[in-house]
Coordinates of C-alpha atoms in Angstrom, one line a residue:
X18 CA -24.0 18.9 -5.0
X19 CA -27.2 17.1 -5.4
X20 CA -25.5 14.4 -7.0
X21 CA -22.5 14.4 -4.7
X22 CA -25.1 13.4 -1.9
X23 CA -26.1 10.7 -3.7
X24 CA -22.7 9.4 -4.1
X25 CA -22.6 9.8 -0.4
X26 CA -25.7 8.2 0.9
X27 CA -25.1 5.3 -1.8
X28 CA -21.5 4.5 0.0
X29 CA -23.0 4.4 3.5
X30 CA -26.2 2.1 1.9
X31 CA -23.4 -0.1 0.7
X32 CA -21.4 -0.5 4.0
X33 CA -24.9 -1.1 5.8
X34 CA -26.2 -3.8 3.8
X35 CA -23.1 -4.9 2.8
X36 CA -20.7 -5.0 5.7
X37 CA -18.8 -8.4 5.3
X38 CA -18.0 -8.0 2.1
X39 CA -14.5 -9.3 1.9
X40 CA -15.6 -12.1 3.8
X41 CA -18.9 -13.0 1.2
X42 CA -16.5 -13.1 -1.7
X43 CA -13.9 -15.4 0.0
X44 CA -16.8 -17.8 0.8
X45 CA -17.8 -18.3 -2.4
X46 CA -14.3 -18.5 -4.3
X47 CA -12.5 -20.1 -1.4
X48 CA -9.0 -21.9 -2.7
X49 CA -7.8 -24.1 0.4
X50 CA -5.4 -25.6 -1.8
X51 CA -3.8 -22.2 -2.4
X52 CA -3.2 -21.5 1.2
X53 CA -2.5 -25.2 2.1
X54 CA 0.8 -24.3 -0.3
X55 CA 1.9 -21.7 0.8
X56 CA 2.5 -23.2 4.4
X57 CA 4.3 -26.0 2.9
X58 CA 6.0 -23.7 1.0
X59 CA 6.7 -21.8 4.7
X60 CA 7.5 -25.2 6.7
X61 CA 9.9 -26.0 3.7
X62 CA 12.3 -23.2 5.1
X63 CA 11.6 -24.0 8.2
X64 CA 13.8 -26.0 10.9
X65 CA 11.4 -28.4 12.5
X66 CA 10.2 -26.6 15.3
X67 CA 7.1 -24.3 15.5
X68 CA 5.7 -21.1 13.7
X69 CA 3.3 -19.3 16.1
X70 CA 0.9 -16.4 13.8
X71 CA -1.4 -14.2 16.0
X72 CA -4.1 -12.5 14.1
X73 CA -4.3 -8.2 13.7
X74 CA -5.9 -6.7 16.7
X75 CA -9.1 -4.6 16.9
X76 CA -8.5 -1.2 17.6
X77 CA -10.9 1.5 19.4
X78 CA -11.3 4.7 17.4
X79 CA -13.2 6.4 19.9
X80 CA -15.3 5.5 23.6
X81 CA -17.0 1.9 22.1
X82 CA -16.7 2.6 18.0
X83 CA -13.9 0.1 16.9
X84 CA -11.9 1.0 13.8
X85 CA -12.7 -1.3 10.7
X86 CA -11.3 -4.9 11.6
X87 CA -9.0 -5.8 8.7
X88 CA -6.9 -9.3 8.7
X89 CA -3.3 -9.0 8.9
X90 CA -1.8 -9.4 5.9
X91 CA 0.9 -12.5 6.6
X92 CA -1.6 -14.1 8.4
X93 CA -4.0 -13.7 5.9
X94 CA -1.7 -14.6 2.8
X95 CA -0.9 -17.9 4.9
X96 CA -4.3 -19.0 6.3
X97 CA -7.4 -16.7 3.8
X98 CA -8.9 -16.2 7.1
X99 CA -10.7 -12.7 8.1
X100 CA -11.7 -12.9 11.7
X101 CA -10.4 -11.5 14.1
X102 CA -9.3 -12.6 17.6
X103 CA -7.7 -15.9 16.1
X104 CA -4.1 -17.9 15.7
X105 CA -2.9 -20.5 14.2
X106 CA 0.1 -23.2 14.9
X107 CA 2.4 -24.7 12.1
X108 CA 4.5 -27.4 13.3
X109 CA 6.9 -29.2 10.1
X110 CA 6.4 -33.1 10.4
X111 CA 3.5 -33.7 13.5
X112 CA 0.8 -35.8 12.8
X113 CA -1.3 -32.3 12.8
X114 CA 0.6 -29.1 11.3
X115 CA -1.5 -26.9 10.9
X116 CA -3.8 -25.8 13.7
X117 CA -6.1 -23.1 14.4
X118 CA -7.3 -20.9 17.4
X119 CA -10.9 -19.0 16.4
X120 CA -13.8 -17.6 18.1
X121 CA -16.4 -19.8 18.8
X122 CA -19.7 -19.9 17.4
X123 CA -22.4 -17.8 19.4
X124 CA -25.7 -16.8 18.5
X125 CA -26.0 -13.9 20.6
X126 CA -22.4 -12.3 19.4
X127 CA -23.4 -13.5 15.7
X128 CA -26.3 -11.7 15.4
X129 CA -24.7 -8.1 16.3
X130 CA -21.2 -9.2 14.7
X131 CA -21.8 -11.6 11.7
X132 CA -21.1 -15.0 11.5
X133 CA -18.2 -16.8 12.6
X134 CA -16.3 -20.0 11.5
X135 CA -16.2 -21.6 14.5
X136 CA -14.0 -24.8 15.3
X137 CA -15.7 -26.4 11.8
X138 CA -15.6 -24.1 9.8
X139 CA -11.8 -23.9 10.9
X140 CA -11.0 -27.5 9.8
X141 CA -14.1 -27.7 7.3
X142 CA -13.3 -24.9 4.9
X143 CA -9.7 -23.4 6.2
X144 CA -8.1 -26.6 6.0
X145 CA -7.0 -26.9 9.2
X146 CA -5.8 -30.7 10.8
X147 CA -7.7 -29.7 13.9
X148 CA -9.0 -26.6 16.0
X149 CA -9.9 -24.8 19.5
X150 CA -11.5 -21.8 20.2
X151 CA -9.2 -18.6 20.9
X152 CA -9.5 -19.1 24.7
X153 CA -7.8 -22.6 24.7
X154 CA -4.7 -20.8 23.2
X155 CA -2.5 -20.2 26.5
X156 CA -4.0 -23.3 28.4
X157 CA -3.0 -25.4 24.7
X158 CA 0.4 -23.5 23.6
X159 CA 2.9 -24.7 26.0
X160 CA 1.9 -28.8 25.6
X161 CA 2.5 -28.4 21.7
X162 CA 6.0 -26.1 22.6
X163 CA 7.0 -28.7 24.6
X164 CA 10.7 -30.1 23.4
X165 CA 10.6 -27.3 20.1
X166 CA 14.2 -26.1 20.0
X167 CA 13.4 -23.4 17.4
X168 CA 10.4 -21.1 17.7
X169 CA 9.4 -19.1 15.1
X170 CA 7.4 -15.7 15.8
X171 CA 7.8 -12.1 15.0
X172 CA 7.5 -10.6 18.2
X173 CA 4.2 -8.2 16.4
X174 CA 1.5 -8.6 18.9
X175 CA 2.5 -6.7 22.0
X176 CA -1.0 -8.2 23.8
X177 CA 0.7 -11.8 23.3
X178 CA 4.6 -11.2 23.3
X179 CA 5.0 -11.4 27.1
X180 CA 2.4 -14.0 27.7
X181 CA 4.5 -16.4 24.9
X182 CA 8.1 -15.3 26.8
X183 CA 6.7 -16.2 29.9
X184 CA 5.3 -19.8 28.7
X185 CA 9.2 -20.3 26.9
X186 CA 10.5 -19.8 30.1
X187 CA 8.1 -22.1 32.0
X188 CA 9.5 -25.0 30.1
X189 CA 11.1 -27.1 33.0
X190 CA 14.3 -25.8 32.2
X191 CA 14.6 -27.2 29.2
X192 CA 13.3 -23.5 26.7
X193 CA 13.9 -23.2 22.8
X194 CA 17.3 -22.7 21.7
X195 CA 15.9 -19.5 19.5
X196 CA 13.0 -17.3 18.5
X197 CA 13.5 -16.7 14.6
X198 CA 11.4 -14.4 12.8
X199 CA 8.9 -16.4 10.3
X200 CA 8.7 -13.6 8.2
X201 CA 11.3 -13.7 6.6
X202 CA 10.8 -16.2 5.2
X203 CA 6.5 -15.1 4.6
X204 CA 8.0 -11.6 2.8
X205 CA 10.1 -13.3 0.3
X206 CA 6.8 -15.7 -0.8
X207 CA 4.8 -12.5 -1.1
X208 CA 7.4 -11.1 -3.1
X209 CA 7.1 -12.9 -6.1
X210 CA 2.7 -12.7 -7.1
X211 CA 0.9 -16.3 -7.7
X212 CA -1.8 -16.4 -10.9
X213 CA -4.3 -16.4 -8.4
X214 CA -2.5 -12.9 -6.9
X215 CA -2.0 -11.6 -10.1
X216 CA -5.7 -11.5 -11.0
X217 CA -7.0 -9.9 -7.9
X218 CA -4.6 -7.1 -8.4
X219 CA -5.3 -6.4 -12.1
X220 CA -8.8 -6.5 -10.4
X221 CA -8.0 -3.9 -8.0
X222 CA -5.9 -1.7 -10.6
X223 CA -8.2 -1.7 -12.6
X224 CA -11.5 -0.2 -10.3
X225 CA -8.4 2.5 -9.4
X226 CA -8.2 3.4 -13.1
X227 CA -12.0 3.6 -12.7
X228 CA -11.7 5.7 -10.3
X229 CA -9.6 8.1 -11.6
X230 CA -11.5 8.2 -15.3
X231 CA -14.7 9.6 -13.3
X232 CA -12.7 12.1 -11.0
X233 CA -10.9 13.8 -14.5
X234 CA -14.3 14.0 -15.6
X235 CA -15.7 15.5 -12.9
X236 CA -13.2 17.7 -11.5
X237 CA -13.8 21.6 -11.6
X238 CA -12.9 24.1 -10.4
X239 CA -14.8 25.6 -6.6
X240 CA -15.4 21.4 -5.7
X241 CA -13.9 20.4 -2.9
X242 CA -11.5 17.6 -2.0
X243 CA -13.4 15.7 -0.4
X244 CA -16.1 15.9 -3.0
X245 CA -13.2 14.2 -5.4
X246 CA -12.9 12.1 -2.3
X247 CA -16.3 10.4 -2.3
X248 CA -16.4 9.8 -5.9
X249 CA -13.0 7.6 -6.0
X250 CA -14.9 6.0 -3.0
X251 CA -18.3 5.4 -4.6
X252 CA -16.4 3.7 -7.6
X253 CA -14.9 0.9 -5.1
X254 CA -17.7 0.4 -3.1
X255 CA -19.7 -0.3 -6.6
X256 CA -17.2 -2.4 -7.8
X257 CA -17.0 -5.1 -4.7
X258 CA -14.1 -3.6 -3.3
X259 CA -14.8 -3.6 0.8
X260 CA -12.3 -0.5 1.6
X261 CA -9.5 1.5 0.0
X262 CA -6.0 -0.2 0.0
X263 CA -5.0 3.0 2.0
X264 CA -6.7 6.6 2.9
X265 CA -6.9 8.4 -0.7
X266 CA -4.5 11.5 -1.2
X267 CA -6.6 14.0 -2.9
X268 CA -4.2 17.4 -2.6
X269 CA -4.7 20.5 -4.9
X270 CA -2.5 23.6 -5.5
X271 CA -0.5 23.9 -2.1
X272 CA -1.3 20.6 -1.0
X273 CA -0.2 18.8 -4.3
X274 CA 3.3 19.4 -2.5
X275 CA 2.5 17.7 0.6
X276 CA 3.5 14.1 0.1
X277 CA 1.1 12.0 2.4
X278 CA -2.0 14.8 2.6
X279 CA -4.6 13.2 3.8
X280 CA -7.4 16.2 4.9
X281 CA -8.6 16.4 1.6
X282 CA -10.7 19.7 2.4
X283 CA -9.9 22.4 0.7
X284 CA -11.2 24.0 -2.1
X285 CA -9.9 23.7 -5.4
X286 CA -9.4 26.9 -7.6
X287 CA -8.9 27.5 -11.1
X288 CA -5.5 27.6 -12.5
X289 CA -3.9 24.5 -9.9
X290 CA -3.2 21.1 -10.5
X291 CA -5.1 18.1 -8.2
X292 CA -2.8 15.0 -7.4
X293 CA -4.8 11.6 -6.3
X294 CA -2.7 8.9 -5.1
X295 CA -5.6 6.4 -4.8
X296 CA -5.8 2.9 -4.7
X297 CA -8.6 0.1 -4.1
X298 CA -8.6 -2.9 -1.9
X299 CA -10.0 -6.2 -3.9
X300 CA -9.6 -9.7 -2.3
X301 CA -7.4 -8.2 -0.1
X302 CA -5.2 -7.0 -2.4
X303 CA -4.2 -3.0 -3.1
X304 CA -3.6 -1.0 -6.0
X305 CA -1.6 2.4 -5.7
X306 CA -1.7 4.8 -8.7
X307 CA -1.5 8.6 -9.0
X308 CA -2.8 11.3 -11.4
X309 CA -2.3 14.8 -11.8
X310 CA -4.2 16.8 -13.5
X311 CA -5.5 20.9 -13.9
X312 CA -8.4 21.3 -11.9
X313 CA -10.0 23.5 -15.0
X314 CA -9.2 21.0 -17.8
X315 CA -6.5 22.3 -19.6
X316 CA -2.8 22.8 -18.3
X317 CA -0.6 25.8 -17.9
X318 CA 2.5 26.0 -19.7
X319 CA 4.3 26.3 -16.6
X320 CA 2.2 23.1 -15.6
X321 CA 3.6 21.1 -18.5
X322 CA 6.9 21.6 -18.3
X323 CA 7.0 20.1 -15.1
X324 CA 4.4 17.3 -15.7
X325 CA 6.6 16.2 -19.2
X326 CA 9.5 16.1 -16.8
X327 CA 7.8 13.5 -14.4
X328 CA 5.9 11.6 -17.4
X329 CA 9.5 11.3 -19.3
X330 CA 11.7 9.9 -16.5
X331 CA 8.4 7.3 -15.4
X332 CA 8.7 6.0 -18.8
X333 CA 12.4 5.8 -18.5
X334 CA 11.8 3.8 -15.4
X335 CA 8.9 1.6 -17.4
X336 CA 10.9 1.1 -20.3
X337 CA 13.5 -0.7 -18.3
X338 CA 11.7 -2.8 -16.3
X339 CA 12.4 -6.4 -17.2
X340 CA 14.0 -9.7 -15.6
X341 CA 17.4 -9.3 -14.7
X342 CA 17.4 -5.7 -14.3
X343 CA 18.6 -4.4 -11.1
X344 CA 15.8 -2.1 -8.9
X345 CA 19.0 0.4 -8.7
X346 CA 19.4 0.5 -11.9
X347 CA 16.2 1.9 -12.3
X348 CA 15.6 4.0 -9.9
X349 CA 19.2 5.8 -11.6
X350 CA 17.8 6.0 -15.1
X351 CA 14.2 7.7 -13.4
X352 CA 16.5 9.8 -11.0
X353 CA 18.8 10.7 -14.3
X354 CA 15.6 11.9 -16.3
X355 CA 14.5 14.7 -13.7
X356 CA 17.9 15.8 -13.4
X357 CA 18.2 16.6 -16.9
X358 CA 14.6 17.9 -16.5
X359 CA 15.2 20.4 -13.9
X360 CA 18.6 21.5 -15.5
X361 CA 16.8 22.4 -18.3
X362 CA 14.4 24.4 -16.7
X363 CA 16.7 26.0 -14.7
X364 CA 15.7 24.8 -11.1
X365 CA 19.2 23.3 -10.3
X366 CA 22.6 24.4 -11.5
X367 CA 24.7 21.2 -11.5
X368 CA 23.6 17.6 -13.1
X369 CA 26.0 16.2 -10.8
X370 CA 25.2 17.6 -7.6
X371 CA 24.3 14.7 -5.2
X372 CA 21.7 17.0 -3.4
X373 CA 20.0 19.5 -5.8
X374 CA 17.3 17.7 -7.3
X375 CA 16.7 16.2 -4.0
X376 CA 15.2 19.9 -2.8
X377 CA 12.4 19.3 -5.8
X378 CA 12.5 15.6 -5.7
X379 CA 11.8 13.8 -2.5
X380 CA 11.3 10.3 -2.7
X381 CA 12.4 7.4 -4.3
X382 CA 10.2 6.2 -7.5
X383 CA 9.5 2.7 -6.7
X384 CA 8.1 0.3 -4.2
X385 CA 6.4 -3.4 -4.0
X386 CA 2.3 -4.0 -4.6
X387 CA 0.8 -6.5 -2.9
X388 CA -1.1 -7.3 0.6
X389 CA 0.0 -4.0 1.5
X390 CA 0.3 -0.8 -0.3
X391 CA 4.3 -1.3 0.7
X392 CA 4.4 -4.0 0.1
X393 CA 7.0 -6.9 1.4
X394 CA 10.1 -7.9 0.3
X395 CA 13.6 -6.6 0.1
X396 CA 14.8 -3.8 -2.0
X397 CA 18.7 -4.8 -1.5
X398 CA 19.3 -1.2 -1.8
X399 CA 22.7 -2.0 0.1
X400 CA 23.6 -3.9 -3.5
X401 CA 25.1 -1.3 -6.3
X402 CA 22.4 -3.2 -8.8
X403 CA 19.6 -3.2 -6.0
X404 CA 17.1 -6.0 -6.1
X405 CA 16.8 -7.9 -10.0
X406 CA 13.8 -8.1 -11.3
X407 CA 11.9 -11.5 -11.5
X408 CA 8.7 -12.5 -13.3
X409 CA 5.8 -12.1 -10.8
X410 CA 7.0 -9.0 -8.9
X411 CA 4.8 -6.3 -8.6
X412 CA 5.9 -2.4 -8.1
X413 CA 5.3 1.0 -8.8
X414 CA 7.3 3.5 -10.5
X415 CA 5.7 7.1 -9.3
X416 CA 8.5 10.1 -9.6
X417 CA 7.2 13.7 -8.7
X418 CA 8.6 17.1 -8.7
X419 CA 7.6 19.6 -6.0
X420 CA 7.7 23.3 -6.0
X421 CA 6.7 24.2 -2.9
X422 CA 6.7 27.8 -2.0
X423 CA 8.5 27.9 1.1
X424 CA 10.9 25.4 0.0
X425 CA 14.0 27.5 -0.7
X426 CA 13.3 29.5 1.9
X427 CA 13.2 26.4 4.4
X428 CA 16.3 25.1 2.8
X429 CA 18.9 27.1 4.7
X430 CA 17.3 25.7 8.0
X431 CA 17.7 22.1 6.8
X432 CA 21.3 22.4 5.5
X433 CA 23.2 20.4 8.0
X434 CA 20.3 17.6 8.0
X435 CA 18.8 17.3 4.2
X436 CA 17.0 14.5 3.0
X437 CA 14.3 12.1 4.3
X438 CA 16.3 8.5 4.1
X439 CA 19.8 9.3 3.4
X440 CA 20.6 12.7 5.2
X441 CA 23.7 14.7 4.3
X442 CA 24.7 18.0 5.1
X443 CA 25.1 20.7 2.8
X444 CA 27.8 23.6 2.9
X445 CA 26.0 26.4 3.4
X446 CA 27.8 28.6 0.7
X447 CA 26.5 26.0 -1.7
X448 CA 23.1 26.3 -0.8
X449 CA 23.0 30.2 -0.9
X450 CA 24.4 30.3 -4.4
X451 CA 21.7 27.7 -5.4
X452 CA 18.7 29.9 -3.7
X453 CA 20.2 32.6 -5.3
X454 CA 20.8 31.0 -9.1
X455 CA 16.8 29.3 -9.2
X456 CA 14.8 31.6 -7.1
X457 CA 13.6 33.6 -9.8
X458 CA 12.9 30.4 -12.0
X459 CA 11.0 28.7 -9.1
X460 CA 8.4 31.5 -8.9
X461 CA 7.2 30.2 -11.9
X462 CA 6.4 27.1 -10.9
X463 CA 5.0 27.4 -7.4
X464 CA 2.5 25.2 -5.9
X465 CA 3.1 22.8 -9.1
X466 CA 2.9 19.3 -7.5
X467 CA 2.9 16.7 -9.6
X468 CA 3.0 12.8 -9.6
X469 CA 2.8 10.4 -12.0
X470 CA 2.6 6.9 -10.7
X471 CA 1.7 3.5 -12.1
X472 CA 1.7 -0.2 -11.2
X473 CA 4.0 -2.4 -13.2
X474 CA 4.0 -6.8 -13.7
X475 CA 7.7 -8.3 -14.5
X476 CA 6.7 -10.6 -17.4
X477 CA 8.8 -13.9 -18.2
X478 CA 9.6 -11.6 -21.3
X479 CA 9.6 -7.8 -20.0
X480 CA 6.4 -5.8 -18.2
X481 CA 3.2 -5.5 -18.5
X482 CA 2.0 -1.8 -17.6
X483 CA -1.0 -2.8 -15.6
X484 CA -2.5 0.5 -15.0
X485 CA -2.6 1.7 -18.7
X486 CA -6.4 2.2 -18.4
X487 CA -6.1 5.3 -16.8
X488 CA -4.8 8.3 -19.0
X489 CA -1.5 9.5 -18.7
X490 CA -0.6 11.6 -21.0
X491 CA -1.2 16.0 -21.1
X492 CA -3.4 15.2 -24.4
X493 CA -5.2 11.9 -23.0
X494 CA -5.8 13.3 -19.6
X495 CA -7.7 17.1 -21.0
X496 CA -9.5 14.9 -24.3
X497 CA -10.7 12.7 -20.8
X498 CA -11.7 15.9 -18.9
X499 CA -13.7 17.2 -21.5
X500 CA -16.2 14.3 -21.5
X501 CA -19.5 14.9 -18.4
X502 CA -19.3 12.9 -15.0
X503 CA -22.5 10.7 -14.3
X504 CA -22.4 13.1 -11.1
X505 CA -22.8 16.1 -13.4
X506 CA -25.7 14.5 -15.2

């Protein structure tokens, strides 16, 4: 415990001394070409008119404590600027395109907030043709909307949506002939990863791998969550990463079932598995991977067999992942691998049900990595193939089986309405003869949550497995286990 405090008072040292990270780094490694691209790359798809990007809002947590401010992530990909309270303007073809709206520079608000950018520091290192501060915006909107047939917003910003739709209709009779949403247009950029993209996230994935090394050598059993918790933490923090790309899941024995737990305070008891979905935040961008592992070291049989289930259909999934492969496709062979899985093990009675493995598998294996932790980009799930597979996309493939205790007896109840995305109802003859078939199997397994999830590069010639670092395998993962914390030291 000792230790733990350490690990605790040397996060909050961190965040004290260190609390514009993010906004250090991008000063010193600033690539205004990058950005200036990407908007051309934007205005490109564009149809003359003008693109209109309001920056995230500050939110209170509680009385005058604001939340962390954290850029939104379209704005951010388009502009590399962190402040908040700012916009910016693109307009294809004007003498100016691209031009900004930022706080200005004030001594007084500088020295309790940090420094700002100002109006120079817009044009100077942002790259913008010229620039206000933020409380020109509604006085200087309307001259540059002026005779714009097409304006392009997303309608995000509820603070500025009816001020804008008040200003369109202000226009002398003569208002846009459309509001198209930019992004798009933004998602599909994000959607395939730049060099410069590509190496932040490795970055990121690779503090996550980090991160979980030092929790499997520290976990035991009568820790707590949380303590888990502030170790994944510490190892970001030491690594320059300025927050997590998304609250860690740190769930053991009945909570490893729970899909998005997020209390992370119970205590952890010998004999249970621990699932961490974690992921860091570095230069904005987040990793996402998840371990499971036995909080005493060494796994059950009956932990096993459902852990070589998971770990055989996500290297299905892996195997396949490749240009020209459709995200379906995928998804079918990982979804074909539990089946066969849970089949064998007896906790469904038909391979070709369309709803059995559903009650111990709940989500689909796969999503985008990026600026966000879902990141953008369409799936085209309404496409038999789904979404192929090009060089410089960025996903995870994470499937996990769930035996929750309560779940067969909660299944009745959600018979006419099962499933999370895709509901369908189930005869309820068919569902008693299931309960009744795998019940005695399932007791076996209860409280056996486990997830197996890892970040994958499409290659120009296949994938490159970009979490690897972190041990994966039943014989890596208790060989990693066995070695002491610095924590423990």
């Amino acid at each position: 415990m000792k230790k733990l405090f350490v690990v605790y008072f040397a996060i909050n040292f961190l965040l004290l001394c260190f609390p514009n990270l993010a906004t250090a780094a991008a000063e010193s490694s600033f690539n205004k070409e990058l950005y200036q691209q990407r908007r051309a790359k934007l205005m490109e798809n564009m149809a003359g008119g003008i693109a209109i990007f309001i920056s995230a809002e500050e939110h209170v947590r509680n009385n005058d404590v604001e939340f962390p401010f954290r850029q939104d992530s379209d704005f951010y990909y388009l502009t590399g600027f962190e402040e908040k309270e700012s916009a910016f303007l693109l307009i294809p073809g004007a003498d100016q395109e691209f031009i900004m709206f930022v706080r200005g520079r004030n001594l007084t608000h500088e020295g309790v907030d940090g420094k700002r950018a100002g109006v120079n520091g817009a044009m100077e290192i942002f790259g913008a043709d010229t620039a206000f501060t933020i409380d020109q915006l509604e006085k200087k909107l309307p001259r540059y909307l002026y005779g714009k047939e097409t304006v392009y917003y997303s309608l995000n910003n509820e603070n500025f949506n009816d001020k804008l739709i008040l200003m369109l209709k202000s226009r002398w009779g003569n208002p846009p002939k459309e509001i198209v949403d930019p992004l798009q247009f933004v998602h599909e950029m994000r959607l395939i990863k730049d060099d410069t993209e590509i190496k932040l996230m490795k970055r990121s994935i690779e503090i996550t791998c980090d991160a979980h090394i030092e929790t499997m050598k520290a976990a035991r059993p009568g820790m707590f969550e949380y303590e888990l918790s502030a170790l994944i933490e510490y190892v970001y923090y030491k690594n320059g990463c300025p927050r997590v790309g998304f609250p860690s899941i740190v769930g053991s024995g009945p909570n490893s079932i729970i899909l998005h737990y997020r209390d992370n305070n119970r205590l952890m008891k010998d004999g249970e598995v621990v699932l961490m979905d974690i992921g860091a935040e570095y230069g904005y961008y987040s990793a996402d991977i998840t371990r499971t592992i036995p909080v005493n070291g060494i796994f059950s049989e009956a932990q096993k067999a459902i852990y070589q289930i998971v770990l055989d259909a996500q290297q299905a999934g892996i195997d396949m992942a490749a240009p020209g492969v459709g995200l379906n496709e995928l998804t079918g062979k990982v979804a074909e691998v539990i089946k066969d899985g849970l089949f064998q093990l007896g906790l469904i009675t038909d391979k070709n049900s369309n709803w059995q493995y559903r009650v111990w598998y709940k989500h689909g294996p796969c999503h985008w990595l990026g600026l966000d932790v879902h990141d953008a980009g369409d799936y085209k799930r309404n496409t038999a193939r789904g979404r192929i597979l090009e060089p410089g996309m960025v996903f995870t493939v994470e499937p996990g089986i769930y035996i929750g205790e309560n779940t067969l007896e909660n299944l009745p109840k959600m018979a006419k309405n099962f499933g999370r995305f895709r509901p369908i109802s189930i005869p309820m003859d068919e569902v008693t003869a299931f309960i009744k078939a795998v019940s005695p199997v399932a007791k076996k397994y209860i409280n056996i949550g486990v997830r197996i999830e890892d970040d994958v590069l499409i290659t120009p010639s296949g994938h490159e497995l970009l979490s690897a670092k972190a041990p994966r395998s039943i014989e890596d993962i208790e060989t990693m286990m066995k070695e002491a914390s610095f924590v423990q030291h």
